[in-house]
mmCIF file of C-alpha atoms in Angstrom:
data_model
loop_
_atom_site.group_PDB
_atom_site.id
_atom_site.type_symbol
_atom_site.label_atom_id
_atom_site.label_comp_id
_atom_site.label_asym_id
_atom_site.label_seq_id
_atom_site.Cartn_x
_atom_site.Cartn_y
_atom_site.Cartn_z
ATOM 1 C CA MET A 4 0.000 0.000 0.000
ATOM 2 C CA ASP A 5 1.323 3.433 -0.996
ATOM 3 C CA LEU A 6 0.377 6.261 1.353
ATOM 4 C CA THR A 7 -1.081 9.228 -0.531
ATOM 5 C CA PHE A 8 -1.857 12.803 0.500
ATOM 6 C CA ALA A 9 -5.548 11.928 0.210
ATOM 7 C CA ASP A 10 -5.099 9.085 2.728
ATOM 8 C CA ILE A 11 -3.340 11.451 5.143
ATOM 9 C CA LEU A 12 -6.123 14.048 4.798
ATOM 10 C CA LYS A 13 -8.840 11.405 5.295
ATOM 11 C CA THR A 14 -7.043 10.087 8.373
ATOM 12 C CA ILE A 15 -6.853 13.564 9.885
ATOM 13 C CA ILE A 16 -10.578 14.076 9.225
ATOM 14 C CA LEU A 17 -11.373 10.767 10.954
ATOM 15 C CA GLY A 18 -9.144 11.790 13.887
ATOM 16 C CA VAL A 19 -10.935 15.123 14.205
ATOM 17 C CA VAL A 20 -14.339 13.413 14.117
ATOM 18 C CA GLU A 21 -13.234 10.913 16.779
ATOM 19 C CA GLY A 22 -11.787 13.605 19.036
ATOM 20 C CA LEU A 23 -14.897 15.780 18.769
ATOM 21 C CA THR A 24 -17.502 13.060 19.186
ATOM 22 C CA GLU A 25 -15.920 10.664 21.712
ATOM 23 C CA TRP A 26 -16.783 12.893 24.652
ATOM 24 C CA LEU A 27 -19.898 14.643 23.411
ATOM 25 C CA PRO A 28 -23.026 12.471 23.853
ATOM 26 C CA ILE A 29 -23.566 12.103 20.103
ATOM 27 C CA SER A 30 -21.824 8.749 19.445
ATOM 28 C CA SER A 31 -18.256 8.681 18.194
ATOM 29 C CA THR A 32 -18.624 5.167 16.735
ATOM 30 C CA GLY A 33 -21.788 6.218 14.945
ATOM 31 C CA HIS A 34 -20.127 9.273 13.447
ATOM 32 C CA MET A 35 -17.055 7.271 12.465
ATOM 33 C CA ILE A 36 -19.236 4.699 10.679
ATOM 34 C CA LEU A 37 -21.117 7.455 8.852
ATOM 35 C CA VAL A 38 -17.936 9.297 7.875
ATOM 36 C CA ASP A 39 -16.372 6.006 6.756
ATOM 37 C CA GLU A 40 -19.328 5.511 4.423
ATOM 38 C CA PHE A 41 -18.244 8.626 2.518
ATOM 39 C CA ILE A 42 -14.502 8.817 3.193
ATOM 40 C CA LYS A 43 -12.938 5.531 2.172
ATOM 41 C CA LEU A 44 -9.353 4.909 3.220
ATOM 42 C CA ASP A 45 -7.393 2.670 0.864
ATOM 43 C CA VAL A 46 -6.986 -0.077 3.473
ATOM 44 C CA SER A 47 -8.312 -3.582 4.063
ATOM 45 C CA LYS A 48 -11.624 -4.153 5.848
ATOM 46 C CA ASN A 49 -9.812 -5.905 8.707
ATOM 47 C CA PHE A 50 -7.539 -2.909 9.223
ATOM 48 C CA MET A 51 -10.459 -0.462 9.089
ATOM 49 C CA ASP A 52 -12.456 -2.473 11.645
ATOM 50 C CA MET A 53 -9.446 -2.311 13.961
ATOM 51 C CA PHE A 54 -8.688 1.346 13.190
ATOM 52 C CA LEU A 55 -12.204 2.545 14.081
ATOM 53 C CA VAL A 56 -11.724 1.146 17.596
ATOM 54 C CA VAL A 57 -8.027 1.706 18.273
ATOM 55 C CA ILE A 58 -8.115 5.359 17.143
ATOM 56 C CA GLN A 59 -10.158 5.922 20.293
ATOM 57 C CA LEU A 60 -7.003 5.278 22.322
ATOM 58 C CA GLY A 61 -5.838 8.723 21.262
ATOM 59 C CA ALA A 62 -8.956 10.217 22.788
ATOM 60 C CA ILE A 63 -8.575 8.139 25.963
ATOM 61 C CA LEU A 64 -4.952 9.209 26.396
ATOM 62 C CA ALA A 65 -6.172 12.809 26.397
ATOM 63 C CA VAL A 66 -8.240 12.035 29.519
ATOM 64 C CA VAL A 67 -5.232 10.384 31.155
ATOM 65 C CA ALA A 68 -2.972 13.335 30.331
ATOM 66 C CA MET A 69 -5.471 15.921 31.584
ATOM 67 C CA ASN A 70 -6.232 14.052 34.812
ATOM 68 C CA PHE A 71 -3.018 12.155 35.537
ATOM 69 C CA GLU A 72 -2.490 13.559 39.007
ATOM 70 C CA ARG A 73 -6.135 13.134 39.886
ATOM 71 C CA LEU A 74 -6.146 9.510 38.722
ATOM 72 C CA ASN A 75 -2.796 8.560 40.268
ATOM 73 C CA PRO A 76 -3.334 6.877 43.671
ATOM 74 C CA PHE A 77 0.399 6.763 44.333
ATOM 75 C CA SER A 78 1.020 10.504 44.016
ATOM 76 C CA ASP A 79 3.385 11.967 46.600
ATOM 77 C CA PHE A 80 1.351 15.167 46.502
ATOM 78 C CA LYS A 81 -1.756 13.486 47.925
ATOM 79 C CA THR A 82 -2.690 12.920 51.541
ATOM 80 C CA LYS A 83 -3.510 9.438 52.791
ATOM 81 C CA LEU A 84 -7.226 10.232 52.535
ATOM 82 C CA GLN A 85 -6.853 11.495 48.972
ATOM 83 C CA ARG A 86 -4.995 8.322 47.986
ATOM 84 C CA GLN A 87 -7.789 6.227 49.490
ATOM 85 C CA GLN A 88 -10.384 8.240 47.581
ATOM 86 C CA THR A 89 -8.435 7.740 44.336
ATOM 87 C CA PHE A 90 -8.296 3.967 44.906
ATOM 88 C CA GLN A 91 -12.036 4.002 45.628
ATOM 89 C CA LEU A 92 -12.647 5.877 42.375
ATOM 90 C CA TRP A 93 -10.805 3.165 40.465
ATOM 91 C CA TYR A 94 -12.789 0.450 42.278
ATOM 92 C CA LYS A 95 -16.017 2.164 41.191
ATOM 93 C CA VAL A 96 -14.748 2.425 37.616
ATOM 94 C CA ILE A 97 -13.858 -1.289 37.546
ATOM 95 C CA ILE A 98 -17.254 -2.299 38.939
ATOM 96 C CA ALA A 99 -19.005 -0.110 36.364
ATOM 97 C CA CYS A 100 -16.970 -1.698 33.548
ATOM 98 C CA ILE A 101 -18.021 -5.277 34.297
ATOM 99 C CA PRO A 102 -21.486 -5.338 32.616
ATOM 100 C CA ALA A 103 -20.308 -3.921 29.267
ATOM 101 C CA ALA A 104 -17.161 -6.075 29.322
ATOM 102 C CA VAL A 105 -19.163 -9.283 29.784
ATOM 103 C CA ILE A 106 -21.875 -8.459 27.243
ATOM 104 C CA GLY A 107 -19.334 -7.041 24.810
ATOM 105 C CA LEU A 108 -17.193 -10.188 24.839
ATOM 106 C CA LEU A 109 -20.251 -12.391 24.330
ATOM 107 C CA PHE A 110 -21.852 -10.438 21.495
ATOM 108 C CA ASN A 111 -19.002 -8.461 19.889
ATOM 109 C CA ASP A 112 -18.859 -10.517 16.681
ATOM 110 C CA TYR A 113 -22.651 -10.449 16.282
ATOM 111 C CA MET A 114 -22.722 -6.672 16.790
ATOM 112 C CA GLU A 115 -20.002 -6.128 14.191
ATOM 113 C CA GLU A 116 -21.747 -8.296 11.609
ATOM 114 C CA ASN A 117 -25.262 -6.922 12.055
ATOM 115 C CA PHE A 118 -25.232 -3.483 13.684
ATOM 116 C CA MET A 119 -22.341 -1.566 12.095
ATOM 117 C CA THR A 120 -24.537 0.100 9.480
ATOM 118 C CA ALA A 121 -25.796 3.595 8.712
ATOM 119 C CA LYS A 122 -29.408 2.470 9.250
ATOM 120 C CA VAL A 123 -28.739 1.265 12.783
ATOM 121 C CA VAL A 124 -26.745 4.409 13.582
ATOM 122 C CA ALA A 125 -29.543 6.660 12.305
ATOM 123 C CA GLY A 126 -32.165 4.850 14.385
ATOM 124 C CA ALA A 127 -30.055 5.006 17.546
ATOM 125 C CA LEU A 128 -29.229 8.680 16.999
ATOM 126 C CA ILE A 129 -32.908 9.600 16.809
ATOM 127 C CA PHE A 130 -34.119 7.336 19.627
ATOM 128 C CA TYR A 131 -31.536 8.451 22.175
ATOM 129 C CA GLY A 132 -31.833 12.042 21.020
ATOM 130 C CA ILE A 133 -35.471 11.885 22.110
ATOM 131 C CA VAL A 134 -34.436 10.172 25.352
ATOM 132 C CA PHE A 135 -31.990 12.986 26.132
ATOM 133 C CA ILE A 136 -34.666 15.633 25.691
ATOM 134 C CA VAL A 137 -37.164 13.693 27.817
ATOM 135 C CA VAL A 138 -34.597 13.058 30.569
ATOM 136 C CA GLU A 139 -33.514 16.682 30.694
ATOM 137 C CA ASN A 140 -37.148 17.849 30.922
ATOM 138 C CA PHE A 141 -37.732 15.323 33.712
ATOM 139 C CA ASN A 142 -34.555 16.434 35.458
ATOM 140 C CA ARG A 143 -35.093 20.169 35.121
ATOM 141 C CA TYR A 144 -36.382 20.772 38.640
ATOM 142 C CA ARG A 145 -34.580 17.953 40.448
ATOM 143 C CA ILE A 146 -31.664 18.645 42.769
ATOM 144 C CA PRO A 147 -28.743 16.219 42.274
ATOM 145 C CA LYS A 148 -27.916 14.066 45.296
ATOM 146 C CA ILE A 149 -24.363 13.367 44.136
ATOM 147 C CA ASN A 150 -22.291 16.473 43.410
ATOM 148 C CA SER A 151 -18.778 15.005 43.579
ATOM 149 C CA LEU A 152 -17.084 11.775 42.560
ATOM 150 C CA GLU A 153 -16.230 11.126 46.215
ATOM 151 C CA ARG A 154 -19.972 10.946 46.977
ATOM 152 C CA LEU A 155 -20.667 8.554 44.112
ATOM 153 C CA ASP A 156 -21.547 5.230 45.763
ATOM 154 C CA TYR A 157 -20.817 1.753 44.367
ATOM 155 C CA LYS A 158 -24.476 1.011 43.637
ATOM 156 C CA THR A 159 -24.853 4.100 41.451
ATOM 157 C CA ALA A 160 -21.534 3.314 39.739
ATOM 158 C CA LEU A 161 -22.821 -0.162 38.854
ATOM 159 C CA ILE A 162 -26.098 1.281 37.551
ATOM 160 C CA ILE A 163 -24.147 3.674 35.320
ATOM 161 C CA GLY A 164 -22.168 0.650 34.130
ATOM 162 C CA LEU A 165 -25.409 -1.129 33.218
ATOM 163 C CA PHE A 166 -26.432 1.882 31.141
ATOM 164 C CA GLN A 167 -23.078 1.648 29.356
ATOM 165 C CA VAL A 168 -24.219 -1.710 27.918
ATOM 166 C CA LEU A 169 -26.669 0.230 25.733
ATOM 167 C CA SER A 170 -23.738 1.824 23.928
ATOM 168 C CA LEU A 171 -22.765 -1.506 22.360
ATOM 169 C CA VAL A 172 -25.283 -0.553 19.661
ATOM 170 C CA PRO A 173 -23.551 1.935 17.299
ATOM 171 C CA GLY A 174 -25.129 5.372 17.349
ATOM 172 C CA THR A 175 -26.145 5.145 20.999
ATOM 173 C CA SER A 176 -23.036 6.877 22.427
ATOM 174 C CA ARG A 177 -21.090 5.427 25.334
ATOM 175 C CA SER A 178 -20.820 8.823 26.990
ATOM 176 C CA GLY A 179 -24.468 9.537 26.227
ATOM 177 C CA SER A 180 -25.804 6.326 27.760
ATOM 178 C CA THR A 181 -23.712 6.617 30.929
ATOM 179 C CA ILE A 182 -24.526 10.312 31.361
ATOM 180 C CA ILE A 183 -28.236 9.529 31.063
ATOM 181 C CA GLY A 184 -27.850 6.782 33.674
ATOM 182 C CA GLY A 185 -25.970 9.083 36.019
ATOM 183 C CA ILE A 186 -28.474 11.923 35.725
ATOM 184 C CA LEU A 187 -31.477 9.624 36.216
ATOM 185 C CA PHE A 188 -29.971 8.166 39.379
ATOM 186 C CA GLY A 189 -29.044 11.388 41.086
ATOM 187 C CA THR A 190 -25.654 12.642 39.886
ATOM 188 C CA SER A 191 -24.993 16.148 38.679
ATOM 189 C CA ARG A 192 -24.170 16.598 34.995
ATOM 190 C CA VAL A 193 -20.516 17.311 35.827
ATOM 191 C CA VAL A 194 -20.164 14.153 37.944
ATOM 192 C CA ALA A 195 -21.892 12.066 35.267
ATOM 193 C CA ALA A 196 -19.579 13.451 32.587
ATOM 194 C CA GLU A 197 -16.380 13.066 34.630
ATOM 195 C CA PHE A 198 -17.204 9.506 35.649
ATOM 196 C CA THR A 199 -17.923 8.764 31.996
ATOM 197 C CA PHE A 200 -14.480 10.064 31.036
ATOM 198 C CA PHE A 201 -12.751 7.825 33.583
ATOM 199 C CA LEU A 202 -14.970 4.856 32.783
ATOM 200 C CA ALA A 203 -13.732 5.025 29.201
ATOM 201 C CA ILE A 204 -10.113 4.351 30.164
ATOM 202 C CA PRO A 205 -10.246 0.611 30.965
ATOM 203 C CA VAL A 206 -13.084 0.028 28.478
ATOM 204 C CA MET A 207 -11.227 1.430 25.488
ATOM 205 C CA PHE A 208 -7.826 0.059 26.494
ATOM 206 C CA GLY A 209 -9.418 -3.385 26.714
ATOM 207 C CA ALA A 210 -11.353 -3.039 23.443
ATOM 208 C CA SER A 211 -8.284 -1.724 21.619
ATOM 209 C CA PHE A 212 -6.090 -4.543 22.929
ATOM 210 C CA LEU A 213 -8.595 -7.163 21.738
ATOM 211 C CA LYS A 214 -8.820 -5.525 18.313
ATOM 212 C CA LEU A 215 -5.035 -5.387 17.971
ATOM 213 C CA VAL A 216 -4.718 -9.046 18.967
ATOM 214 C CA LYS A 217 -7.440 -9.997 16.486
ATOM 215 C CA PHE A 218 -5.727 -7.984 13.740
ATOM 216 C CA GLY A 219 -2.426 -9.592 14.599
ATOM 217 C CA PHE A 220 -0.126 -6.539 14.778
ATOM 218 C CA ASN A 221 0.667 -7.154 11.106
ATOM 219 C CA PHE A 222 1.041 -3.541 10.026
ATOM 220 C CA ASN A 223 2.768 -2.321 6.920
ATOM 221 C CA SER A 224 4.447 1.082 7.146
ATOM 222 C CA ALA A 225 1.513 2.966 5.613
ATOM 223 C CA GLU A 226 -1.015 1.378 7.984
ATOM 224 C CA LEU A 227 1.160 2.191 10.990
ATOM 225 C CA ILE A 228 1.417 5.839 9.914
ATOM 226 C CA ILE A 229 -2.367 6.026 9.427
ATOM 227 C CA LEU A 230 -3.033 4.534 12.869
ATOM 228 C CA ILE A 231 -0.566 6.808 14.690
ATOM 229 C CA LEU A 232 -1.702 9.931 12.811
ATOM 230 C CA GLY A 233 -5.341 9.185 13.592
ATOM 231 C CA MET A 234 -4.590 8.658 17.284
ATOM 232 C CA VAL A 235 -2.480 11.822 17.590
ATOM 233 C CA THR A 236 -5.182 13.895 15.888
ATOM 234 C CA ALA A 237 -7.861 12.406 18.148
ATOM 235 C CA PHE A 238 -5.681 13.157 21.203
ATOM 236 C CA ILE A 239 -5.273 16.848 20.355
ATOM 237 C CA VAL A 240 -8.913 17.405 19.406
ATOM 238 C CA SER A 241 -10.128 15.474 22.477
ATOM 239 C CA ILE A 242 -8.399 17.931 24.811
ATOM 240 C CA LEU A 243 -10.370 20.752 23.190
ATOM 241 C CA SER A 244 -13.601 18.727 23.192
ATOM 242 C CA ILE A 245 -13.352 17.759 26.880
ATOM 243 C CA THR A 246 -12.513 21.320 27.910
ATOM 244 C CA PHE A 247 -15.509 22.646 25.993
ATOM 245 C CA LEU A 248 -17.948 20.060 27.383
ATOM 246 C CA LEU A 249 -17.013 20.584 31.037
ATOM 247 C CA ARG A 250 -17.391 24.341 30.658
ATOM 248 C CA TYR A 251 -20.643 24.020 28.736
ATOM 249 C CA ILE A 252 -22.487 21.734 31.173
ATOM 250 C CA LYS A 253 -21.755 23.953 34.173
ATOM 251 C CA LYS A 254 -24.372 26.365 32.818
ATOM 252 C CA ASN A 255 -26.320 24.314 30.264
ATOM 253 C CA ASP A 256 -28.020 20.946 29.919
ATOM 254 C CA PHE A 257 -27.712 18.265 27.214
ATOM 255 C CA THR A 258 -30.904 19.145 25.305
ATOM 256 C CA ILE A 259 -29.023 20.663 22.365
ATOM 257 C CA PHE A 260 -27.181 17.371 21.838
ATOM 258 C CA GLY A 261 -30.516 15.562 21.775
ATOM 259 C CA TRP A 262 -31.793 17.818 18.999
ATOM 260 C CA TYR A 263 -28.502 17.449 17.103
ATOM 261 C CA ARG A 264 -28.836 13.658 17.224
ATOM 262 C CA ILE A 265 -32.412 13.787 15.951
ATOM 263 C CA VAL A 266 -31.588 16.117 13.059
ATOM 264 C CA LEU A 267 -28.536 14.087 12.033
ATOM 265 C CA GLY A 268 -30.487 10.834 12.217
ATOM 266 C CA ILE A 269 -33.246 12.255 10.009
ATOM 267 C CA ILE A 270 -30.660 13.485 7.479
ATOM 268 C CA VAL A 271 -29.075 10.035 7.324
ATOM 269 C CA ILE A 272 -32.444 8.332 6.858
ATOM 270 C CA GLY A 273 -33.357 10.838 4.149
ATOM 271 C CA TRP A 274 -30.056 10.148 2.407
ATOM 272 C CA LEU A 275 -30.627 6.394 2.543
ATOM 273 C CA ILE A 276 -34.200 6.706 1.211
ATOM 274 C CA PHE A 277 -33.666 9.207 -1.589
ATOM 275 C CA ILE A 278 -30.066 8.584 -2.606
ATOM 276 C CA GLY A 279 -29.262 5.134 -1.300
ATOM 277 C CA ASP A 280 -26.330 3.619 0.542
ATOM 278 C CA PRO A 281 -23.039 5.461 -0.105
ATOM 279 C CA VAL A 282 -20.541 3.526 -2.136
#
């Protein structure tokens, strides 16, 4: 495979899309599938299936870089209590990861074969867009019971993890499903979003490792450049995306993302009906 300027440009576009959509509740996988329908990299299907998952490592590393001290239980700058709280945060993250890890391992191949399509993405975008609007209307006059990660109990963490299972369907949004679960069960928007960020770390490291093992690490030079470039782009854009989201939700709710999902889903359905599947 010869790497062309067009391949480099397409890879950067995919990295930007991943970095923007991984943390906003609009489904990064769904957007990547839709963009891939129109922007075709000159790579094998096996590589592309792996790339669409592993590129998310770039986004995850942005969370690690931005919160390294906060996530490090061995930091010399923390008191004994702060170290204990950091360990407890990781315990909650691990517990919340279990449901999606189990279901994902059992049904991953089936999901890839049957659900990785524009039609499924469009349906999920619209359905969960409506859910976001309904949840935010329901939540408008409620006072959150959990306003910090330290107050997040193990039961609520597990419930959020159960909501994460919904995101196995492309177009749902991992961050969207867990944020909805957090809000419904008493967390503030900021706590729901932050816990979602940290929950993504083991989930995406695990998913990426499995994809790399399945692919076999058999990269040619062009494929390796594409993968690294996509991850680096996603890393840089993710820092901007995370910063924006945390600032935005301090004064606003998620309703606008619900409407965005609905509009995008309708556009995709209209495209499929009147123009047909992209080639």
